[in-house]
Short mmCIF file of C-alpha atoms (C1' of nucleotides) in Angstrom, two decimals:
data_model
loop_
_atom_site.label_atom_id
_atom_site.label_comp_id
_atom_site.label_asym_id
_atom_site.label_seq_id
_atom_site.Cartn_x
_atom_site.Cartn_y
_atom_site.Cartn_z
CA MET A 793 -26.95 72.96 -190.72
CA ALA A 794 -27.33 70.57 -187.83
CA LEU A 795 -28.33 71.97 -184.46
CA LYS A 796 -25.15 72.53 -182.50
CA LYS A 797 -25.23 71.84 -178.82
CA ILE A 798 -23.29 74.54 -177.06
CA VAL A 799 -23.70 73.89 -173.38
CA GLU A 800 -23.83 70.60 -171.48
CA ARG A 801 -25.82 69.57 -168.47
CA GLN A 802 -24.81 67.61 -165.40
CA THR A 803 -21.17 68.47 -165.76
CA GLY A 804 -20.51 70.05 -162.39
CA VAL A 805 -20.45 73.40 -164.15
CA ALA A 806 -23.73 75.28 -164.00
CA LEU A 807 -25.39 76.12 -167.31
CA TRP A 808 -25.59 79.80 -166.42
CA ARG A 809 -21.82 79.87 -165.93
CA GLN A 810 -21.09 78.11 -169.22
CA ILE A 811 -23.42 80.54 -170.97
CA ALA A 812 -21.85 83.53 -169.23
CA ASP A 813 -18.45 82.34 -170.48
CA ARG A 814 -19.71 81.99 -174.06
CA ILE A 815 -21.32 85.44 -174.05
CA ARG A 816 -18.17 86.98 -172.58
CA LEU A 817 -16.18 85.39 -175.37
CA SER A 818 -18.61 86.66 -178.01
CA ILE A 819 -18.33 90.17 -176.59
CA SER A 820 -14.54 90.11 -176.69
CA ASN A 821 -14.64 88.65 -180.20
CA GLY A 822 -16.70 91.64 -181.30
CA ASP A 823 -19.68 89.52 -182.35
CA TYR A 824 -22.11 92.16 -181.08
CA ASP A 825 -20.20 95.24 -182.20
CA GLN A 826 -22.83 96.33 -184.71
CA THR A 827 -25.44 97.05 -182.07
CA GLY A 828 -23.33 97.38 -178.94
CA MET A 829 -25.95 95.20 -177.29
CA VAL A 830 -26.23 91.58 -176.27
CA PRO A 831 -29.06 89.79 -178.15
CA PRO A 832 -32.40 89.63 -176.29
CA GLU A 833 -32.74 87.09 -173.52
CA THR A 834 -35.30 85.09 -175.47
CA ALA A 835 -32.98 84.84 -178.48
CA LEU A 836 -30.07 83.70 -176.31
CA ALA A 837 -32.29 81.20 -174.54
CA GLN A 838 -33.23 79.71 -177.89
CA GLU A 839 -29.65 79.76 -179.15
CA PHE A 840 -28.37 77.88 -176.11
CA GLY A 841 -31.46 75.71 -175.75
CA VAL A 842 -32.21 76.77 -172.19
CA ASN A 843 -34.85 78.66 -170.29
CA ARG A 844 -34.77 82.44 -170.25
CA HIS A 845 -34.22 82.38 -166.49
CA THR A 846 -30.96 80.55 -167.03
CA VAL A 847 -29.81 83.18 -169.53
CA ARG A 848 -30.78 85.84 -167.00
CA SER A 849 -28.53 84.21 -164.40
CA ALA A 850 -25.66 84.33 -166.88
CA LEU A 851 -26.30 87.98 -167.73
CA ALA A 852 -26.58 88.84 -164.04
CA ALA A 853 -23.11 87.38 -163.53
CA LEU A 854 -21.73 89.46 -166.41
CA ALA A 855 -23.48 92.56 -165.07
CA ASP A 856 -21.85 91.82 -161.73
CA GLU A 857 -18.47 91.90 -163.46
CA GLY A 858 -19.39 95.25 -164.94
CA LEU A 859 -19.21 93.84 -168.45
CA VAL A 860 -22.85 94.56 -169.38
CA ARG A 861 -25.75 96.61 -168.07
CA ALA A 862 -29.40 95.63 -168.49
CA VAL A 863 -32.01 98.32 -169.14
CA GLN A 864 -35.66 97.40 -168.89
CA GLY A 865 -37.44 97.71 -172.19
CA ARG A 866 -34.28 98.36 -174.16
CA GLY A 867 -31.94 95.44 -173.77
CA THR A 868 -28.59 94.58 -172.34
CA ILE A 869 -25.88 97.06 -173.18
CA ILE A 870 -22.21 96.15 -173.48
CA GLU A 871 -20.28 98.37 -171.11
CA ARG A 872 -16.79 97.24 -171.89
CA LYS A 873 -14.95 94.85 -174.17
CA ASP A 874 -12.41 92.50 -172.82
CA ARG A 875 -9.12 90.74 -173.38
CA VAL A 876 -6.00 92.74 -173.45
CA SER A 877 -3.40 91.20 -175.73
CA TYR A 878 -0.16 90.40 -173.94
CA PRO A 879 2.86 89.83 -176.19
CA ILE A 880 5.40 87.15 -175.36
CA SER A 881 8.65 87.43 -177.25
CA ARG A 882 12.35 87.03 -176.75
CA ARG A 883 12.36 90.54 -175.32
CA THR A 884 9.19 90.46 -173.27
CA ARG A 885 8.81 93.51 -171.01
CA PHE A 886 5.62 93.72 -169.06
CA SER A 887 4.76 97.39 -169.32
CA GLN A 888 5.80 97.96 -172.91
CA GLY A 889 3.63 95.20 -174.34
CA LEU A 890 0.34 96.49 -173.05
CA GLY A 891 1.20 99.81 -174.64
CA ARG A 892 -1.79 101.56 -176.10
CA GLN A 893 -4.34 98.93 -175.07
CA VAL A 894 -4.68 100.36 -171.58
CA LYS A 895 -4.24 103.94 -170.55
CA GLU A 896 -2.79 103.27 -167.14
CA ILE A 897 -0.73 100.33 -165.93
CA GLY A 898 -0.48 99.70 -162.23
CA THR A 899 1.90 97.30 -160.52
CA ARG A 900 1.62 96.57 -156.85
CA LEU A 901 4.21 94.76 -154.76
CA LEU A 902 2.35 92.38 -152.48
CA GLY A 903 5.40 91.30 -150.56
CA HIS A 904 8.91 89.93 -150.75
CA ALA A 905 11.04 87.44 -148.89
CA GLU A 906 14.38 85.71 -148.93
CA VAL A 907 13.84 82.01 -149.49
CA PRO A 908 15.91 78.91 -150.25
CA ALA A 909 15.56 77.58 -153.79
CA SER A 910 13.22 74.61 -154.16
CA GLY A 911 14.18 71.86 -156.57
CA GLU A 912 12.13 73.08 -159.49
CA VAL A 913 13.10 76.73 -159.19
CA ALA A 914 16.75 75.85 -158.60
CA ALA A 915 16.79 73.81 -161.80
CA ALA A 916 15.23 76.63 -163.80
CA LEU A 917 17.69 79.20 -162.46
CA GLY A 918 20.70 76.92 -162.65
CA VAL A 919 21.56 77.25 -158.96
CA SER A 920 21.95 74.54 -156.35
CA PRO A 921 18.84 73.64 -154.36
CA GLY A 922 18.73 75.65 -151.16
CA ALA A 923 20.61 78.61 -152.63
CA LEU A 924 19.21 81.91 -151.41
CA LEU A 925 16.68 83.59 -153.67
CA ILE A 926 14.68 86.77 -153.40
CA GLU A 927 10.98 86.19 -153.94
CA LEU A 928 8.71 88.95 -155.23
CA ARG A 929 4.93 88.74 -155.30
CA THR A 930 3.13 91.29 -157.46
CA VAL A 931 -0.21 92.13 -159.01
CA SER A 932 -0.50 94.13 -162.23
CA SER A 933 -3.55 96.03 -163.42
CA GLY A 934 -4.65 97.87 -166.52
CA ASP A 935 -6.94 100.84 -165.98
CA GLY A 936 -7.62 99.65 -162.46
CA ARG A 937 -8.60 96.12 -163.44
CA PRO A 938 -6.28 93.33 -162.25
CA LEU A 939 -4.77 91.48 -165.19
CA SER A 940 -2.10 89.23 -163.73
CA THR A 941 -0.37 88.19 -160.56
CA ALA A 942 3.18 86.90 -160.44
CA VAL A 943 5.73 85.29 -158.16
CA SER A 944 9.32 85.95 -159.27
CA TYR A 945 12.64 84.59 -158.00
CA PHE A 946 16.04 86.21 -158.34
CA PRO A 947 19.44 84.91 -157.17
CA ALA A 948 20.05 86.77 -153.90
CA ASP A 949 23.83 86.92 -154.31
CA ARG A 950 23.65 88.69 -157.64
CA PHE A 951 20.69 90.98 -156.97
CA PRO A 952 20.73 91.85 -153.26
CA GLY A 953 18.04 94.31 -152.32
CA ILE A 954 16.22 93.95 -155.63
CA ALA A 955 12.88 93.92 -153.79
CA GLU A 956 13.45 97.42 -152.46
CA GLU A 957 14.56 98.68 -155.86
CA TYR A 958 11.55 97.12 -157.49
CA ALA A 959 9.30 98.76 -154.91
CA ARG A 960 10.95 102.10 -155.63
CA LEU A 961 11.18 101.87 -159.41
CA GLY A 962 8.10 99.74 -160.17
CA SER A 963 9.87 97.76 -162.85
CA VAL A 964 12.05 94.66 -162.97
CA THR A 965 13.90 96.06 -165.96
CA LYS A 966 14.90 99.18 -164.03
CA ALA A 967 15.77 97.20 -160.91
CA PHE A 968 18.06 95.00 -163.02
CA ALA A 969 19.76 98.12 -164.39
CA VAL A 970 20.72 99.16 -160.85
CA HIS A 971 22.71 95.93 -160.65
CA GLY A 972 24.43 96.63 -163.94
CA LEU A 973 22.22 94.30 -165.98
CA ASP A 974 21.14 96.38 -168.95
CA ASP A 975 19.63 93.73 -171.14
CA TYR A 976 18.05 90.33 -170.73
CA VAL A 977 16.05 87.91 -172.81
CA ARG A 978 13.23 85.44 -172.30
CA VAL A 979 14.68 81.96 -172.73
CA SER A 980 11.69 79.78 -171.97
CA THR A 981 7.98 80.04 -171.36
CA GLU A 982 5.51 77.31 -170.56
CA ILE A 983 1.79 77.89 -170.50
CA VAL A 984 -0.96 75.91 -168.83
CA ALA A 985 -4.58 76.78 -168.18
CA ARG A 986 -6.66 75.81 -165.16
CA HIS A 987 -9.34 77.02 -162.80
CA ALA A 988 -8.25 79.81 -160.48
CA ASP A 989 -7.75 78.98 -156.82
CA ALA A 990 -9.17 81.11 -154.01
CA ASP A 991 -5.96 83.12 -153.75
CA GLU A 992 -6.03 84.04 -157.41
CA LEU A 993 -9.76 84.80 -157.32
CA SER A 994 -9.14 87.34 -154.62
CA LEU A 995 -5.96 88.89 -156.04
CA LEU A 996 -7.34 89.19 -159.56
CA LYS A 997 -10.88 90.08 -158.44
CA LEU A 998 -12.23 87.26 -160.58
CA SER A 999 -15.75 85.95 -160.59
CA PRO A 1000 -15.49 82.50 -158.97
CA GLY A 1001 -14.98 79.53 -161.26
CA ALA A 1002 -12.85 81.66 -163.57
CA ILE A 1003 -9.89 80.37 -165.55
CA VAL A 1004 -6.27 81.48 -165.28
CA MET A 1005 -3.43 80.97 -167.74
CA GLU A 1006 -0.20 80.31 -165.92
CA ALA A 1007 3.06 81.14 -167.66
CA GLN A 1008 6.28 79.82 -166.15
CA SER A 1009 9.18 81.70 -167.61
CA VAL A 1010 12.91 82.15 -167.29
CA ASN A 1011 14.82 85.29 -168.19
CA ALA A 1012 18.57 85.23 -168.72
CA ASP A 1013 21.33 87.73 -169.29
CA LEU A 1014 23.02 87.92 -172.67
CA ASP A 1015 25.55 85.29 -171.58
CA GLY A 1016 22.65 82.88 -171.09
CA LYS A 1017 22.87 82.88 -167.31
CA PRO A 1018 19.37 82.82 -165.78
CA VAL A 1019 18.50 85.92 -163.78
CA GLU A 1020 14.79 85.47 -163.07
CA TYR A 1021 12.28 82.69 -162.77
CA SER A 1022 8.63 83.67 -162.57
CA ARG A 1023 5.17 82.20 -162.46
CA THR A 1024 2.61 84.64 -163.85
CA ARG A 1025 -1.10 83.93 -163.67
CA PHE A 1026 -3.22 85.84 -166.18
CA ALA A 1027 -6.97 86.29 -165.82
CA ALA A 1028 -8.01 84.22 -168.84
CA ASP A 1029 -11.13 86.18 -169.63
CA ARG A 1030 -9.29 89.51 -169.64
CA MET A 1031 -6.17 88.56 -171.56
CA LYS A 1032 -4.93 86.77 -174.61
CA LEU A 1033 -1.31 85.86 -175.06
CA ARG A 1034 0.29 86.78 -178.36
CA ILE A 1035 3.35 84.75 -179.20
CA GLU A 1036 5.92 86.57 -181.28
CA THR A 1037 8.43 84.16 -182.69
CA MET B 216 -0.34 80.04 -141.12
CA ALA B 217 -3.82 81.25 -141.93
CA LEU B 218 -6.33 78.73 -143.15
CA LYS B 219 -6.30 78.85 -146.91
CA LYS B 220 -9.60 78.45 -148.65
CA ILE B 221 -9.12 76.36 -151.75
CA VAL B 222 -12.58 75.85 -153.12
CA GLU B 223 -15.47 78.29 -153.22
CA ARG B 224 -19.19 77.71 -152.94
CA GLN B 225 -22.06 79.12 -154.96
CA THR B 226 -19.91 79.92 -157.94
CA GLY B 227 -21.72 77.97 -160.61
CA VAL B 228 -18.95 75.39 -160.45
CA ALA B 229 -19.72 72.41 -158.24
CA LEU B 230 -17.33 71.75 -155.37
CA TRP B 231 -16.63 68.21 -156.58
CA ARG B 232 -15.52 69.60 -159.94
CA GLN B 233 -13.26 72.22 -158.39
CA ILE B 234 -11.72 69.53 -156.21
CA ALA B 235 -11.31 67.15 -159.14
CA ASP B 236 -9.46 69.92 -160.98
CA ARG B 237 -7.14 70.57 -158.03
CA ILE B 238 -6.36 66.88 -157.59
CA ARG B 239 -5.71 66.50 -161.32
CA LEU B 240 -3.30 69.42 -161.10
CA SER B 241 -1.56 67.93 -158.07
CA ILE B 242 -1.13 64.65 -159.90
CA SER B 243 0.39 66.31 -162.95
CA ASN B 244 2.61 68.43 -160.69
CA GLY B 245 3.96 65.24 -159.14
CA ASP B 246 2.76 66.10 -155.63
CA TYR B 247 1.86 62.47 -154.95
CA ASP B 248 4.84 60.86 -156.68
CA GLN B 249 6.33 59.44 -153.47
CA THR B 250 3.43 57.07 -152.87
CA GLY B 251 1.83 56.89 -156.29
CA MET B 252 -1.46 57.28 -154.47
CA VAL B 253 -3.93 60.04 -153.89
CA PRO B 254 -4.22 60.89 -150.16
CA PRO B 255 -7.10 59.19 -148.28
CA GLU B 256 -10.55 60.60 -148.84
CA THR B 257 -10.81 61.80 -145.26
CA ALA B 258 -7.53 63.70 -145.55
CA LEU B 259 -8.66 65.35 -148.78
CA ALA B 260 -12.02 66.19 -147.23
CA GLN B 261 -10.24 67.93 -144.38
CA GLU B 262 -7.79 69.68 -146.70
CA PHE B 263 -10.56 71.13 -148.84
CA GLY B 264 -12.96 71.68 -145.97
CA VAL B 265 -15.74 69.58 -147.45
CA ASN B 266 -17.60 66.39 -146.69
CA ARG B 267 -16.07 63.06 -147.69
CA HIS B 268 -19.00 62.45 -150.07
CA THR B 269 -17.95 65.47 -152.06
CA VAL B 270 -14.37 64.21 -152.35
CA ARG B 271 -15.74 60.86 -153.49
CA SER B 272 -17.65 62.58 -156.29
CA ALA B 273 -14.43 64.26 -157.38
CA LEU B 274 -12.45 61.01 -157.32
CA ALA B 275 -15.24 59.24 -159.21
CA ALA B 276 -14.92 61.82 -161.98
CA LEU B 277 -11.13 61.30 -162.13
CA ALA B 278 -11.62 57.53 -162.15
CA ASP B 279 -14.05 58.02 -165.02
CA GLU B 280 -11.28 59.80 -166.94
CA GLY B 281 -8.99 56.85 -166.22
CA LEU B 282 -6.61 59.05 -164.24
CA VAL B 283 -6.98 57.17 -160.94
CA ARG B 284 -8.33 53.82 -159.75
CA ALA B 285 -9.87 53.29 -156.31
CA VAL B 286 -9.18 49.98 -154.55
CA GLN B 287 -11.20 49.11 -151.51
CA GLY B 288 -9.02 48.85 -148.43
CA ARG B 289 -5.92 50.22 -150.11
CA GLY B 290 -6.65 53.67 -151.43
CA THR B 291 -6.82 55.48 -154.73
CA ILE B 292 -4.02 54.63 -157.13
CA ILE B 293 -2.69 57.04 -159.74
CA GLU B 294 -2.93 55.31 -163.10
CA ARG B 295 -1.37 57.95 -165.29
CA LYS B 296 0.26 61.38 -165.13
CA ASP B 297 -0.67 64.12 -167.47
CA ARG B 298 0.32 67.06 -169.62
CA VAL B 299 2.28 66.62 -172.79
CA SER B 300 4.46 69.61 -173.63
CA TYR B 301 3.73 71.18 -177.02
CA PRO B 302 6.40 73.50 -178.45
CA ILE B 303 5.44 76.67 -180.30
CA SER B 304 8.23 78.27 -182.27
CA ARG B 305 8.89 80.01 -185.55
CA ARG B 306 9.13 76.57 -187.09
CA THR B 307 6.32 74.80 -185.33
CA ARG B 308 5.53 71.40 -186.83
CA PHE B 309 2.89 69.41 -185.08
CA SER B 310 4.33 65.91 -185.17
CA GLN B 311 7.96 66.78 -184.52
CA GLY B 312 7.31 68.67 -181.32
CA LEU B 313 5.65 65.86 -179.43
CA GLY B 314 8.66 63.74 -180.25
CA ARG B 315 9.62 61.37 -177.47
CA GLN B 316 6.80 62.35 -175.13
CA VAL B 317 4.32 60.04 -176.80
CA LYS B 318 5.08 56.82 -178.56
CA GLU B 319 2.41 57.10 -181.19
CA ILE B 320 0.86 60.18 -182.77
CA GLY B 321 -2.46 59.86 -184.53
CA THR B 322 -4.08 62.47 -186.72
CA ARG B 323 -7.59 62.01 -187.98
CA LEU B 324 -9.24 64.09 -190.70
CA LEU B 325 -12.78 64.79 -189.54
CA GLY B 326 -13.84 66.47 -192.73
CA HIS B 327 -13.09 69.15 -195.26
CA ALA B 328 -14.99 71.69 -197.29
CA GLU B 329 -14.58 74.57 -199.68
CA VAL B 330 -15.82 77.72 -197.98
CA PRO B 331 -15.79 81.49 -198.58
CA ALA B 332 -13.46 83.44 -196.32
CA SER B 333 -15.15 85.18 -193.40
CA GLY B 334 -13.92 88.62 -192.41
CA GLU B 335 -11.62 87.51 -189.65
CA VAL B 336 -10.04 84.64 -191.56
CA ALA B 337 -9.71 86.75 -194.70
CA ALA B 338 -7.83 89.41 -192.75
CA ALA B 339 -5.49 86.84 -191.24
CA LEU B 340 -4.74 85.24 -194.61
CA GLY B 341 -4.55 88.53 -196.48
CA VAL B 342 -7.25 87.58 -199.01
CA SER B 343 -10.46 89.40 -199.80
CA PRO B 344 -13.55 88.37 -197.84
CA GLY B 345 -15.46 85.72 -199.73
CA ALA B 346 -12.37 84.31 -201.44
CA LEU B 347 -12.47 80.54 -201.65
CA LEU B 348 -10.67 78.64 -198.90
CA ILE B 349 -10.24 74.98 -198.15
CA GLU B 350 -11.24 74.12 -194.61
CA LEU B 351 -9.75 71.12 -192.80
CA ARG B 352 -11.02 69.79 -189.50
CA THR B 353 -8.73 67.41 -187.63
CA VAL B 354 -8.19 65.73 -184.28
CA SER B 355 -4.75 64.70 -183.05
CA SER B 356 -3.98 62.13 -180.40
CA GLY B 357 -0.98 60.89 -178.48
CA ASP B 358 -0.97 57.22 -177.57
CA GLY B 359 -4.67 57.06 -178.30
CA ARG B 360 -5.63 60.02 -176.12
CA PRO B 361 -7.01 63.07 -177.94
CA LEU B 362 -4.76 66.08 -177.39
CA SER B 363 -6.05 68.75 -179.75
CA THR B 364 -8.56 69.53 -182.43
CA ALA B 365 -8.02 72.06 -185.16
CA VAL B 366 -9.77 73.90 -187.96
CA SER B 367 -7.37 75.08 -190.69
CA TYR B 368 -7.93 77.27 -193.73
CA PHE B 369 -5.83 77.33 -196.91
CA PRO B 370 -6.26 79.56 -199.99
CA ALA B 371 -8.06 77.32 -202.50
CA ASP B 372 -6.40 78.84 -205.56
CA ARG B 373 -2.90 78.12 -204.34
CA PHE B 374 -3.50 74.72 -202.72
CA PRO B 375 -6.27 72.98 -204.68
CA GLY B 376 -6.93 69.47 -203.45
CA ILE B 377 -4.88 69.93 -200.30
CA ALA B 378 -7.54 68.09 -198.30
CA GLU B 379 -7.03 64.93 -200.32
CA GLU B 380 -3.27 65.21 -200.00
CA TYR B 381 -3.52 65.75 -196.29
CA ALA B 382 -5.77 62.71 -195.98
CA ARG B 383 -3.24 60.65 -197.93
CA LEU B 384 -0.03 61.97 -196.32
CA GLY B 385 -1.30 62.77 -192.81
CA SER B 386 0.73 65.94 -192.57
CA VAL B 387 0.27 69.56 -193.56
CA THR B 388 3.99 69.91 -194.15
CA LYS B 389 3.97 67.07 -196.69
CA ALA B 390 0.80 68.34 -198.33
CA PHE B 391 2.43 71.76 -198.76
CA ALA B 392 5.44 70.09 -200.37
CA VAL B 393 3.20 68.65 -203.10
CA HIS B 394 2.34 72.23 -204.05
CA GLY B 395 6.00 73.20 -204.18
CA LEU B 396 6.03 74.85 -200.75
CA ASP B 397 9.07 73.39 -199.04
CA ASP B 398 9.32 75.67 -196.03
CA TYR B 399 7.03 77.87 -194.00
CA VAL B 400 7.12 79.72 -190.70
CA ARG B 401 4.76 80.61 -187.92
CA VAL B 402 4.16 84.34 -188.06
CA SER B 403 1.63 84.83 -185.31
CA THR B 404 0.01 82.93 -182.48
CA GLU B 405 -2.62 84.10 -180.04
CA ILE B 406 -3.68 82.04 -177.07
CA VAL B 407 -6.82 82.24 -175.00
CA ALA B 408 -8.22 79.82 -172.44
CA ARG B 409 -11.89 79.04 -171.83
CA HIS B 410 -14.30 76.27 -170.98
CA ALA B 411 -14.73 73.67 -173.69
CA ASP B 412 -17.99 73.65 -175.60
CA ALA B 413 -19.99 70.50 -176.29
CA ASP B 414 -18.26 69.93 -179.62
CA GLU B 415 -14.81 70.05 -178.07
CA LEU B 416 -15.87 67.86 -175.16
CA SER B 417 -16.90 65.16 -177.56
CA LEU B 418 -13.97 65.48 -179.98
CA LEU B 419 -11.33 65.56 -177.26
CA LYS B 420 -13.12 63.06 -175.00
CA LEU B 421 -12.95 65.56 -172.16
CA SER B 422 -14.73 65.29 -168.88
CA PRO B 423 -17.43 67.95 -169.03
CA GLY B 424 -16.55 71.37 -167.68
CA ALA B 425 -12.96 70.98 -168.83
CA ILE B 426 -10.78 73.83 -170.07
CA VAL B 427 -9.31 74.25 -173.54
CA MET B 428 -6.48 76.49 -174.67
CA GLU B 429 -7.23 77.90 -178.09
CA ALA B 430 -4.32 78.98 -180.28
CA GLN B 431 -5.08 81.03 -183.36
CA SER B 432 -2.11 80.96 -185.64
CA VAL B 433 -0.97 82.01 -189.08
CA ASN B 434 1.72 80.28 -191.11
CA ALA B 435 3.39 82.01 -194.03
CA ASP B 436 5.81 81.09 -196.79
CA LEU B 437 9.32 82.53 -196.73
CA ASP B 438 8.13 85.57 -198.70
CA GLY B 439 5.79 86.35 -195.83
CA LYS B 440 2.65 85.43 -197.75
CA PRO B 441 0.15 83.65 -195.45
CA VAL B 442 -0.54 80.06 -196.44
CA GLU B 443 -2.55 78.76 -193.49
CA TYR B 444 -4.79 80.07 -190.75
CA SER B 445 -5.74 77.68 -188.00
CA ARG B 446 -7.59 77.52 -184.73
CA THR B 447 -6.24 74.71 -182.54
CA ARG B 448 -7.93 73.78 -179.28
CA PHE B 449 -5.72 71.91 -176.81
CA ALA B 450 -7.12 69.90 -173.90
CA ALA B 451 -5.78 72.09 -171.10
CA ASP B 452 -5.35 69.31 -168.57
CA ARG B 453 -3.34 67.15 -170.99
CA MET B 454 -1.04 69.74 -172.52
CA LYS B 455 1.22 72.60 -171.72
CA LEU B 456 2.45 74.97 -174.39
CA ARG B 457 6.15 75.68 -174.48
CA ILE B 458 7.05 78.94 -176.18
CA GLU B 459 10.41 78.95 -177.91
CA THR B 460 11.43 82.44 -178.81
"C1'" DC C 104 -50.71 110.91 -178.36
"C1'" DC C 105 -51.98 106.18 -178.56
"C1'" DT C 106 -51.17 101.38 -179.47
"C1'" DA C 107 -48.71 97.35 -180.24
"C1'" DA C 108 -44.52 94.99 -180.09
"C1'" DT C 109 -40.31 94.25 -177.82
"C1'" DT C 110 -37.54 93.56 -173.94
"C1'" DT C 111 -36.24 93.30 -169.14
"C1'" DG C 112 -37.99 92.56 -164.19
"C1'" DT C 113 -40.55 89.83 -160.80
"C1'" DC C 114 -43.44 86.33 -158.96
"C1'" DC C 115 -45.32 81.68 -158.60
"C1'" DG C 116 -44.54 76.59 -158.45
"C1'" DT C 117 -41.99 72.20 -159.48
"C1'" DA C 118 -38.18 68.98 -160.41
"C1'" DT C 119 -33.45 67.77 -160.17
"C1'" DG C 120 -28.55 68.41 -158.68
"C1'" DT C 121 -25.30 69.38 -155.05
"C1'" DA C 122 -23.56 69.05 -150.31
"C1'" DT C 123 -23.89 67.95 -145.56
"C1'" DG C 124 -24.39 64.77 -141.58
"C1'" DA D 423 -28.99 54.32 -147.41
"C1'" DC D 424 -31.62 58.15 -145.39
"C1'" DA D 425 -32.83 62.82 -144.25
"C1'" DT D 426 -32.19 67.77 -144.83
"C1'" DA D 427 -30.96 72.22 -146.90
"C1'" DC D 428 -29.80 74.92 -150.62
"C1'" DA D 429 -28.57 75.74 -155.66
"C1'" DT D 430 -29.81 75.04 -160.25
"C1'" DA D 431 -33.09 74.82 -164.09
"C1'" DC D 432 -37.55 74.85 -166.04
"C1'" DG D 433 -42.26 76.58 -167.23
"C1'" DG D 434 -45.61 79.97 -167.14
"C1'" DA D 435 -47.73 84.48 -166.15
"C1'" DC D 436 -47.72 89.20 -165.67
"C1'" DA D 437 -45.70 93.92 -164.71
"C1'" DA D 438 -42.78 97.78 -166.17
"C1'" DA D 439 -40.00 100.33 -169.38
"C1'" DT D 440 -38.76 101.39 -173.96
"C1'" DT D 441 -39.22 101.54 -178.88
"C1'" DA D 442 -41.68 101.36 -183.46
"C1'" DG D 443 -45.48 102.53 -186.01
#
DNA sequence: CCTAATTTGTCCGTATGTATG
DNA sequence: ACATACATACGGACAAATTAG
């Protein structure tokens, strides 16, 4: 088999970071499950065609994330596997989906505000631009590790005080129920991937340079009337999105 | 308003690359649609809190991609906006989805081979590990720009010679029809995002350091028997995935 | 217990890339 | 274009801890 170049130089992305990303992916793919260890630094250096020092920088970054732990004389031990699978379906509910993958789900309300609808959001929600919306900003974690951060918009006339109910109940589904909305469905989802900005790095406690997947989605009641527009950013190296069609 | 830090230093990702990514995103978001130009270098330098040289490096990279064109004395002109929307549904068909977004869709067969099923692929296709599969490697483009590259696996006993039929017909759907399979559905899709490797950079003609979204999917016949497993990598800055549930 | 092999940790120096002014 | 500072990457050498025999 031909030698396969894995990492590229002079790209504006440091080799150690590219290598860290590849190793993180291998860990979450279970490539090292047999031993529970990352291959030796010299083997990785050969595999990626770089100096051992460069591999060490990559491993140091992963150790910093708490993903691995190096022990002199023994090797580099995998502390934790990654990527929680997040299901997206017609009946997507945040908490339910993560189910047995994480023991404890935490959702924190960062803040809320009443804002006029911008053009894009107005179009998605089917309201006129400038109509009053309630904006909710949240961060969700699994077992203490941040997984996603979201901004959600709800029509203020239909769901007055939804921020307070969300804060009290910790769930959009339950807050909807207070307003007599017992069921709703996901009508559209769009996904893009990009580098995280400084805000997202801090909220999601990401190692800098990390990637986020951004899902823009609309939920509607059973009559098809939109009730929620949200922009959720998932930490790409902690999550995969499972589409259920 | 507090000063918002947009780019971060000492992250293993060069500032010029982070800035290039942000500008690319702004372009595809339509932030500069009023003028059709990128803001002046000095304005960008101030916005991102960096030296003008660094902004110039970022713009040079975007010019290299053909996204913008700098004209002395006038400014930097936006040549092209980005992100084709790719629909994923129970009846996902590659060519149909891109529809009116691109005038011309090109699919190129990179190669094919008969290979034994690895554990992961075998599980997805519901065959025993080692069973013979036909592997297809393809690249798809819209209006001459590479959008995605895929590796697909088909059970060799059920679809012998499917590679040749695909090469002749240019479509998996049509190749299936030759074997009497008139309809099939997407049963599962998983999406992760990561940095592109060297292979993907070259196949998708990406600027180095770019992000890919990888979708692992299984198609099955109407009896629920898997007929195809594929791993499609989308150029993240040229595509968004639209989930239709 | 001792030795050799393996593996991570630390130090040196040098060259190139990145970012500023 | 020049000068400066720091980050990245390489190469080599050796120390320290652990494992294999």
